[in-house]
Coordinates of C-alpha atoms in Angstrom, one line a residue:
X141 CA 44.6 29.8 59.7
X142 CA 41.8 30.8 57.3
X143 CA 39.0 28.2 56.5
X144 CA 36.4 28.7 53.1
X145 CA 34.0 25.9 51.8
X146 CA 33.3 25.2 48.2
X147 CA 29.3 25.3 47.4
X148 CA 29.9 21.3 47.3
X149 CA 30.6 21.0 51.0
X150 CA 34.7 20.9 50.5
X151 CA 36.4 22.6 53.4
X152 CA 39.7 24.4 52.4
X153 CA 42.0 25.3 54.9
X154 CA 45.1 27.2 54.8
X155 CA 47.1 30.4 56.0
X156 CA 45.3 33.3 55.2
X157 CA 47.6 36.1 54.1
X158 CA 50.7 35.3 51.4
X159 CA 50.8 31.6 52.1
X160 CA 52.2 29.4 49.9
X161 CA 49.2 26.4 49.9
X162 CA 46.3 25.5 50.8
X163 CA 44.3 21.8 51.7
X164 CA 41.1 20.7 50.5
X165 CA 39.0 18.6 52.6
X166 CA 36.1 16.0 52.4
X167 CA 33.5 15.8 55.2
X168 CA 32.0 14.1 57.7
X169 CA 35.2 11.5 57.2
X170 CA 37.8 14.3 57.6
X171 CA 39.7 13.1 54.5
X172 CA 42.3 15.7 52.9
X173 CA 41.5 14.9 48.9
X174 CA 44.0 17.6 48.0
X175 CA 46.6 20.3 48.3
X176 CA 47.7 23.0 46.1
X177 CA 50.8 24.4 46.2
X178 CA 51.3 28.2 45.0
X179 CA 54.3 29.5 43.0
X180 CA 54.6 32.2 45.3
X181 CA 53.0 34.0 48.2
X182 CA 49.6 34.6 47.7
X183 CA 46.2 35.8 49.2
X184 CA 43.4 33.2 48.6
X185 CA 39.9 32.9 48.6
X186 CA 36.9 30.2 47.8
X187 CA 34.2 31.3 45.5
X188 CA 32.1 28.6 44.5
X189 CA 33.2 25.5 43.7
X190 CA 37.0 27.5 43.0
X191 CA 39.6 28.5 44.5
X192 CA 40.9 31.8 43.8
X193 CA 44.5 33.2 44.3
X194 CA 46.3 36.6 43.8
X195 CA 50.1 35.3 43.6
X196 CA 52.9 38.1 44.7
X197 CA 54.6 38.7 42.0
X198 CA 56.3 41.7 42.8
X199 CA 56.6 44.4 45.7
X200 CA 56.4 47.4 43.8
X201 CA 56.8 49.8 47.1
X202 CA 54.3 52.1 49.1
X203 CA 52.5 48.4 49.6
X204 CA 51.4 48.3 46.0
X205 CA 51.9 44.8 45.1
X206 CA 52.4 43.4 40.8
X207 CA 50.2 40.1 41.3
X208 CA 49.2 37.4 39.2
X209 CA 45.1 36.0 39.5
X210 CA 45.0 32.4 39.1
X211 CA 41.8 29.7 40.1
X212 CA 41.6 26.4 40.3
X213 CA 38.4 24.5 40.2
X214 CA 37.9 22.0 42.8
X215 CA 38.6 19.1 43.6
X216 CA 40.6 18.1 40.5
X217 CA 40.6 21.2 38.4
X218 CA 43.9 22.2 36.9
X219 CA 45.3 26.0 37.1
X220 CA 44.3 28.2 35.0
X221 CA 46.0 32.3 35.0
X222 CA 43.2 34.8 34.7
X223 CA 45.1 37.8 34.3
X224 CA 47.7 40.1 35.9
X225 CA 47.1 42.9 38.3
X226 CA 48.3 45.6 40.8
X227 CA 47.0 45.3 43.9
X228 CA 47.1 49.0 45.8
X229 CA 47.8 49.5 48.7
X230 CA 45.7 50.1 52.2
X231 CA 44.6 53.4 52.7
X232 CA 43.6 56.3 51.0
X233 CA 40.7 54.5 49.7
X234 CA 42.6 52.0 48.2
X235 CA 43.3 48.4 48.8
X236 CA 40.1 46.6 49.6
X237 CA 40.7 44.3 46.4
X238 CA 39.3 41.0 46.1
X239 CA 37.7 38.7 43.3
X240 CA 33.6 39.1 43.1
X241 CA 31.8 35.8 44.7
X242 CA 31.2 34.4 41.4
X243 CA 34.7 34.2 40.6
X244 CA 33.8 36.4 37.5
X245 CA 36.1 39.6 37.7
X246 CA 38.4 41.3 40.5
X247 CA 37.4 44.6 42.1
X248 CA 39.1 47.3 43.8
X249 CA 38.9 50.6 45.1
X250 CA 41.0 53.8 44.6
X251 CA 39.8 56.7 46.9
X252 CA 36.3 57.1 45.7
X253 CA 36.2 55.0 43.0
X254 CA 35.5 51.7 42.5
X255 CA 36.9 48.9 39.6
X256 CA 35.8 46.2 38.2
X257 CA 38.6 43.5 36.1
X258 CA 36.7 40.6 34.2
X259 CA 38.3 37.5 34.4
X260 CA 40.1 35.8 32.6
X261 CA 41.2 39.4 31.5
X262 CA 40.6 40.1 27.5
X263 CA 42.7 42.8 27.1
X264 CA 40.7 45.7 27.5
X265 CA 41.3 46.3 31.2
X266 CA 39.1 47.2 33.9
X267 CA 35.7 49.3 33.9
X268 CA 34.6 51.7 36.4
X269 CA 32.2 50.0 38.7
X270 CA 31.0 52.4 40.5
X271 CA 32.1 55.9 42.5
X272 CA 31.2 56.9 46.0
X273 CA 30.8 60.3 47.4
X274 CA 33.9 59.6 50.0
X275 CA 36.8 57.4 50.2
X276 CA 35.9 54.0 50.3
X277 CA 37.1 52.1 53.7
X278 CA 36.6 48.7 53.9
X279 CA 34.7 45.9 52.0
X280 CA 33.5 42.8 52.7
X281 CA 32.1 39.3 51.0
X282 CA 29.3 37.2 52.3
X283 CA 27.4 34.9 49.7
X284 CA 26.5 36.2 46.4
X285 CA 27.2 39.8 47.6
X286 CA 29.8 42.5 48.1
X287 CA 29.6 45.5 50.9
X288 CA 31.8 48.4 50.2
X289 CA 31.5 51.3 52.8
X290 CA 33.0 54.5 52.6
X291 CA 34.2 57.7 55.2
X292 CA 30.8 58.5 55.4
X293 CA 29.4 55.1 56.8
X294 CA 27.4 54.5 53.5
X295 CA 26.9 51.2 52.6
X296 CA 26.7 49.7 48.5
X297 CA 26.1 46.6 48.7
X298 CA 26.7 44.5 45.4
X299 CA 24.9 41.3 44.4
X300 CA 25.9 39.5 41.8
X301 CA 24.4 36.9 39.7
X302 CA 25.1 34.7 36.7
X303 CA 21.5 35.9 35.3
X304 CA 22.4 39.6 34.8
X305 CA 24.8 42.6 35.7
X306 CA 25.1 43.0 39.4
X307 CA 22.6 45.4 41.3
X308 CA 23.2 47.9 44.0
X309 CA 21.7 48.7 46.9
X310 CA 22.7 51.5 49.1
X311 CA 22.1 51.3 52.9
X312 CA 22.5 54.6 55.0
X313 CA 24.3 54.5 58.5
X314 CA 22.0 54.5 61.1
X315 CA 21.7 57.7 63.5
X316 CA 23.9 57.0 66.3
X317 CA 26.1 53.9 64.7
X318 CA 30.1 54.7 64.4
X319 CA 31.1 54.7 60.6
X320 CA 32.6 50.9 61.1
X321 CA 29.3 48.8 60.5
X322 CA 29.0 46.4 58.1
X323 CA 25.5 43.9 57.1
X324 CA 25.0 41.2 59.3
X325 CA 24.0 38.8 56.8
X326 CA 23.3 38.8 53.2
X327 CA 19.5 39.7 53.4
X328 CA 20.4 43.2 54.9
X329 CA 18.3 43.0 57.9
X330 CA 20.9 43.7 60.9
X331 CA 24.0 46.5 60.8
X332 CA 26.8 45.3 63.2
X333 CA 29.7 47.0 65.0
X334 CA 33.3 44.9 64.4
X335 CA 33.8 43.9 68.4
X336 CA 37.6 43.6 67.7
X337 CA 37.1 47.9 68.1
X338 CA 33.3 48.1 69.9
X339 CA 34.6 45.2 72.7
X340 CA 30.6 44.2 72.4
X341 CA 28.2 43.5 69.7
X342 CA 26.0 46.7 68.8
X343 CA 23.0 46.0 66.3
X344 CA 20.6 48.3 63.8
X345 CA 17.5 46.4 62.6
X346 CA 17.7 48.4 59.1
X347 CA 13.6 47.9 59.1
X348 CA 13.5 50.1 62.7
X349 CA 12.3 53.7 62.4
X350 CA 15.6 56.0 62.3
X351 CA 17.1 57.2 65.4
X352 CA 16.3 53.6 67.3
X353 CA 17.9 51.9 69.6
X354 CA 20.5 49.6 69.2
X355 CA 20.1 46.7 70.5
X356 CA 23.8 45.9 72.5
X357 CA 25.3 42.3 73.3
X358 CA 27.8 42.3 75.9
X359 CA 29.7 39.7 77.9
X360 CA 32.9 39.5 80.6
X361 CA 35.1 38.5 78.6
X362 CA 37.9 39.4 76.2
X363 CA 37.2 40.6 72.8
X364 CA 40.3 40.5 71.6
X365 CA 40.4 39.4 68.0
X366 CA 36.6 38.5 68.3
X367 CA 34.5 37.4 65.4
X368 CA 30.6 37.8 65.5
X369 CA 28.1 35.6 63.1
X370 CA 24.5 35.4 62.4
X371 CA 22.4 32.4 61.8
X372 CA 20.5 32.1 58.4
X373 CA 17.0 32.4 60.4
X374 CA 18.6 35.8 61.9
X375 CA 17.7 34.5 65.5
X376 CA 20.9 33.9 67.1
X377 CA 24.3 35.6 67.5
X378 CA 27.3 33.5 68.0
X379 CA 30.5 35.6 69.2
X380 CA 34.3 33.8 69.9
X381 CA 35.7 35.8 73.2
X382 CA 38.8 35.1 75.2
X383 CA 40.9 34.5 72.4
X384 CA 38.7 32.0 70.5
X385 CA 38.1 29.9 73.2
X386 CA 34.5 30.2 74.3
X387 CA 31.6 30.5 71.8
X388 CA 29.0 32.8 72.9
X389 CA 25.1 33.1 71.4
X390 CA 22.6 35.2 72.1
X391 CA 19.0 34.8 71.0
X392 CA 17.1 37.4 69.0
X393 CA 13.4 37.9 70.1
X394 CA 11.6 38.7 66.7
X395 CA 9.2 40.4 68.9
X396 CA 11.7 42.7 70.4
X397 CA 10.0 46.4 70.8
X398 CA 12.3 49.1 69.1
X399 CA 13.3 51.7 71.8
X400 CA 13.2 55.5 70.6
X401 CA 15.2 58.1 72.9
X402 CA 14.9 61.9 73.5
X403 CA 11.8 61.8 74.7
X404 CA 12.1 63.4 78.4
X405 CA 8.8 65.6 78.7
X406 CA 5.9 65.0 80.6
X407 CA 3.8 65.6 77.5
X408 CA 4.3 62.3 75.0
X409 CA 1.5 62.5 72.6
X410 CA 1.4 59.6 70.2
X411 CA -1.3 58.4 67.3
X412 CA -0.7 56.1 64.5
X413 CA -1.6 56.7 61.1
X414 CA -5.0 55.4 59.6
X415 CA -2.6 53.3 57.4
X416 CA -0.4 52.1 60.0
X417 CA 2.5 53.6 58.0
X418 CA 3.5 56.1 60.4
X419 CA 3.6 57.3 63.9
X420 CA 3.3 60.5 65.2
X421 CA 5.1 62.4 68.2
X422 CA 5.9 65.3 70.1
X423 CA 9.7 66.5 70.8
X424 CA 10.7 69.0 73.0
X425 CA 10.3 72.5 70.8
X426 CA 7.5 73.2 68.2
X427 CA 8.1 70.1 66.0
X428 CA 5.6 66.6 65.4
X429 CA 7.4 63.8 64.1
X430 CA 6.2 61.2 61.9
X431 CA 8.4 58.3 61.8
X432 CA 8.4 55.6 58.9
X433 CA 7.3 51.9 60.6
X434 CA 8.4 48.6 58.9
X435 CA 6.3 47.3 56.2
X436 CA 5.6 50.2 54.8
X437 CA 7.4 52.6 51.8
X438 CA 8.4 55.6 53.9
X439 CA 11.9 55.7 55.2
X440 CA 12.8 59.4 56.1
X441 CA 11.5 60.8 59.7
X442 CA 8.8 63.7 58.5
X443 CA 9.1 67.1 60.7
X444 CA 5.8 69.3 60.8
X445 CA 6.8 72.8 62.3
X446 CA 3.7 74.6 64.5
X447 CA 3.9 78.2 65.6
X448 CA 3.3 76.7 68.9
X449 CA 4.2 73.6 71.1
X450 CA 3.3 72.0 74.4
X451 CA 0.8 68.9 72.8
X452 CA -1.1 66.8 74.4
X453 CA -2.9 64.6 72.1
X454 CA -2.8 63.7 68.5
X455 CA -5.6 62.7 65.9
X456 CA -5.3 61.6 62.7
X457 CA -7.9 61.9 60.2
X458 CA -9.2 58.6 59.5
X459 CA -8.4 59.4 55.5
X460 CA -4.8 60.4 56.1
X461 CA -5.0 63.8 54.9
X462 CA -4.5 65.7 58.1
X463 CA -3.7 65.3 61.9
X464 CA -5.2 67.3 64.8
X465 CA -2.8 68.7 67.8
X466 CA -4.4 69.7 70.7
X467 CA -3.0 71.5 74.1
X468 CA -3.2 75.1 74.8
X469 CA -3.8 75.0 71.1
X470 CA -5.8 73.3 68.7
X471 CA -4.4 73.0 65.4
X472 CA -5.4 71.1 62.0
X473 CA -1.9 70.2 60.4
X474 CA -2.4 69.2 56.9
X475 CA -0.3 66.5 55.7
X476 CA 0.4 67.5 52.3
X477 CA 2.8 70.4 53.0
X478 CA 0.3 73.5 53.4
X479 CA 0.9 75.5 56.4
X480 CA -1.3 74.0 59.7
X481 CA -4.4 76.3 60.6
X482 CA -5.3 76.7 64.3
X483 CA -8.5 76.6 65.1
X484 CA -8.6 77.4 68.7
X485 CA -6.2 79.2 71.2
X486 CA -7.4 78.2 74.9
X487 CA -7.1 81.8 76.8
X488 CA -6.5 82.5 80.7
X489 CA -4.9 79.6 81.2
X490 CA -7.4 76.7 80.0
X491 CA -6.1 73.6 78.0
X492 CA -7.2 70.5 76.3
X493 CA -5.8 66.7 76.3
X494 CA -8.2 65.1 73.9
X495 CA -9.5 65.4 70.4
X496 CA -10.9 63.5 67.9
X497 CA -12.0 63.0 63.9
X498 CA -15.4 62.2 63.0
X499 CA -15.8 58.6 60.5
X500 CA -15.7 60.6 57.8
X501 CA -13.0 63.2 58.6
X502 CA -15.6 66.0 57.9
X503 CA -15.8 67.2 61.8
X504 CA -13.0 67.6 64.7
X505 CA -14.0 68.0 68.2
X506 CA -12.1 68.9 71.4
X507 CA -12.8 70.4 75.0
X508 CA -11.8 71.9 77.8
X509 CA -10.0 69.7 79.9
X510 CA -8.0 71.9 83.0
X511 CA -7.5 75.2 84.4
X512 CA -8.9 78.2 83.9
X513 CA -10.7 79.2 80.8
X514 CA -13.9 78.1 78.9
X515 CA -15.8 75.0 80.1
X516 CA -16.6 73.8 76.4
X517 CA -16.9 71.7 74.4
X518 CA -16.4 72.4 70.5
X519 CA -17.1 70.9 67.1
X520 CA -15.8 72.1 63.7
X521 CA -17.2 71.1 60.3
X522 CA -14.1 71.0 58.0
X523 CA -15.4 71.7 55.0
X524 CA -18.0 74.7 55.8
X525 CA -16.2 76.3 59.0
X526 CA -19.1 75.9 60.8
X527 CA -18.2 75.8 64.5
X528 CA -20.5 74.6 67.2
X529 CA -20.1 75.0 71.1
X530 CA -21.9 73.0 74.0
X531 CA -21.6 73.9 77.7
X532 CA -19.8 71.3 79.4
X533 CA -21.6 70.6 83.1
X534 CA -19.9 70.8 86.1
X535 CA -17.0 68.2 87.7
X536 CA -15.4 68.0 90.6
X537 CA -12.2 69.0 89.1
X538 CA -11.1 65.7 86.9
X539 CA -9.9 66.5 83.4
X540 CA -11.8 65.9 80.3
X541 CA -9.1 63.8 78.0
X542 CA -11.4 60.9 76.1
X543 CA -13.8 62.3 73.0
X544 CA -15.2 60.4 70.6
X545 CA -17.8 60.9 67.7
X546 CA -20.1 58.9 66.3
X547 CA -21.7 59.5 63.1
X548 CA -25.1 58.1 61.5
X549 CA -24.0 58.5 58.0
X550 CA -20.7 58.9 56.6
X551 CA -21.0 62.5 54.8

């Protein structure tokens, strides 16, 4: 059976595909204040306070079905026939057809193309909505908004509102997630595998960097015809397993770290941005990544490419306009696109695991740290090119990895 409630609290109940009636029902008392009985087979839905009803009219063949749209306002509203229609049939890009939430036109999809009907119809037939750049596989309702994906795993997600036209929004698939997800609730903060085909629940927190972690619920159990919900607070997920009989939750920690992977070297150099915006690493090969954090603008995962690789230790310059890379090299890697400039290539065998950027961003300093090669420590001016070098004394061997500057003035 297939259960809706009204936006008054009425509960309707009834079978969910080509039944012939439905019940309405009044809460806490459990009192059945109506049913409706359809002409003929029909798929139903609640939107609202109204019940909505594409009734079979016809089988037209290849599963396209002639169907008439009718509503009923509850509880006492009379019928009233919006407007006749063809449903298509699954597949291809076709057949995801149902009536917007506010009950105020149908919508389908044929291949990449998307339809809207406005109801009652007027005559002048349906506009186009919208078109994707692949078929269009699957849709889904929740609240006041609609989520069509296509092949692609792309996500448009509808809202619609009595104020205005509807607005879109389009979420990209996370790296790593099948094609399958859809929203977890209508605020677009979690992706979600289906369990009926994942046999667990896999989640994307759209606000992680890309490439994270998912974060994966599992239980022994069968998740045969599973469901999977999130509460309004988006701090629990509930799961029905073994056939609907057990109700699973699992709590979500809004402190939860994000977990990045691919990151197998011994060398894992890391520095956040002055802005907090962004976070810098190494990956095997010549590449720094910055990666866009939440709360910030930024969503695509910047690459710099050096000439060089094996880093140590990153520095950004306090005004965001450049970062430092230090290891067998030192390199200054403007942030704006120009090409990095190296300012110091460590020779017979010497290296260096710390750096750092004056107050002002005006001078950069690092120093020998292990090896062979120079014992020195060196200071750049920025702006003039002016480089200065200081004899480091002698150790007993430990590496030098922890500069800092301090400066009287900020010039």
């Amino acid at each position: 059976s297939k259960a809706g409630w009204t936006s008054s609290g009425l509960l309707v109940t009834g079978v969910p595909l080509l039944g012939s009636r439905v019940d309405v029902w009044s809460l806490p008392e459990g009192r059945r204040v109506r049913t409706i009985e359809f002409e003929r087979p029909s798929f139903w839905s609640v939107r609202g306070d109204r019940l909505m009803a594409e009734e079979l009219v016809e089988d037209l063949g290849s599963g396209a079905r002639k169907c008439v749209l009718r509503s009923w306002t509850l509880p006492e509203g009379e019928r009233e026939t919006l407007g006749q229609v063809v449903r298509p049939p699954r597949g291809a890009g076709a057949g995801f057809s149902t009536f917007t939430p506010d009950g105020s036109a149908w919508y389908y999809p044929v291949e990449r193309e998307v339809f809207l009907l406005p109801l009652p119809d007027d005559g002048r037939g349906p506009r186009r909505l919208d078109r994707h750049d692949a078929d269009v596989v699957g849709n889904h309702v929740h609240g006041n908004q609609v989520y069509l994906r296509d092949e692609s795993g792309e996500i448009r997600v509808w809202t619609f509102s009595p104020e205005g036209a509807p607005s879109k929004r389009v979420l990209a698939r996370p790296e790593g997630a099948p094609a399958q997800v859809l929203p977890l609730d209508p605020a677009g903060r979690w992706l979600a595998t289906d369990p009926r085909d994942d046999r667990q629940v896999r989640l994307w927190r759209l606000s992680a960097p890309p490439g994270a972690r998912p974060l994966t619920l599992r239980r022994n159990a069968s998740w045969v015809a599973a469901r999977r919900a999130l509460t309004p607070a988006a701090d629990w997920v509930a799961a029905t397993l073994d056939a609907g009989s057990r109700l699973t939750f699992w709590p979500l920690p809004q402190g939860r770290p994000i977990v990045m992977d691919g990151y197998s070297r011994f060398q894992r150099a890391l520095a956040f941005s002055p802005d907090g915006c962004w976070l810098a690493t190494n990956r095997p090969g010549r590449t720094i990544r910055l990666w866009p954090l939440p709360g910030c603008p930024g969503r695509e995962v910047k690459a710099l490419e050096l000439p060089h690789s094996l880093w140590h230790w990153f520095a950004f310059d306090p005004h965001g306009r450049y970062l430092v890379a230090t290891g067998n090299y030192t390199y200054v890697v403007p942030l704006d696109g120009r090409p990095p400039q190296r300012l110091l290539a460590w020779l017979e065998g010497g290296g260096v695991r710390g750096a750092a950027v004056s107050p002002s961003g005006r001078r950069i300093a690092s120093a020998w740290a292990y090896n062979r090669g120079e014992k020195k420590l060196r200071v750049w001016d920025v702006e003039t090119g002016e480089l200065l070098s200081f004899d480091l004394p002698e150790t007993t061997g430990q590496a030098l990895s922890l500069i800092h500057i301090s400066e009287p003035t900020r010039r």
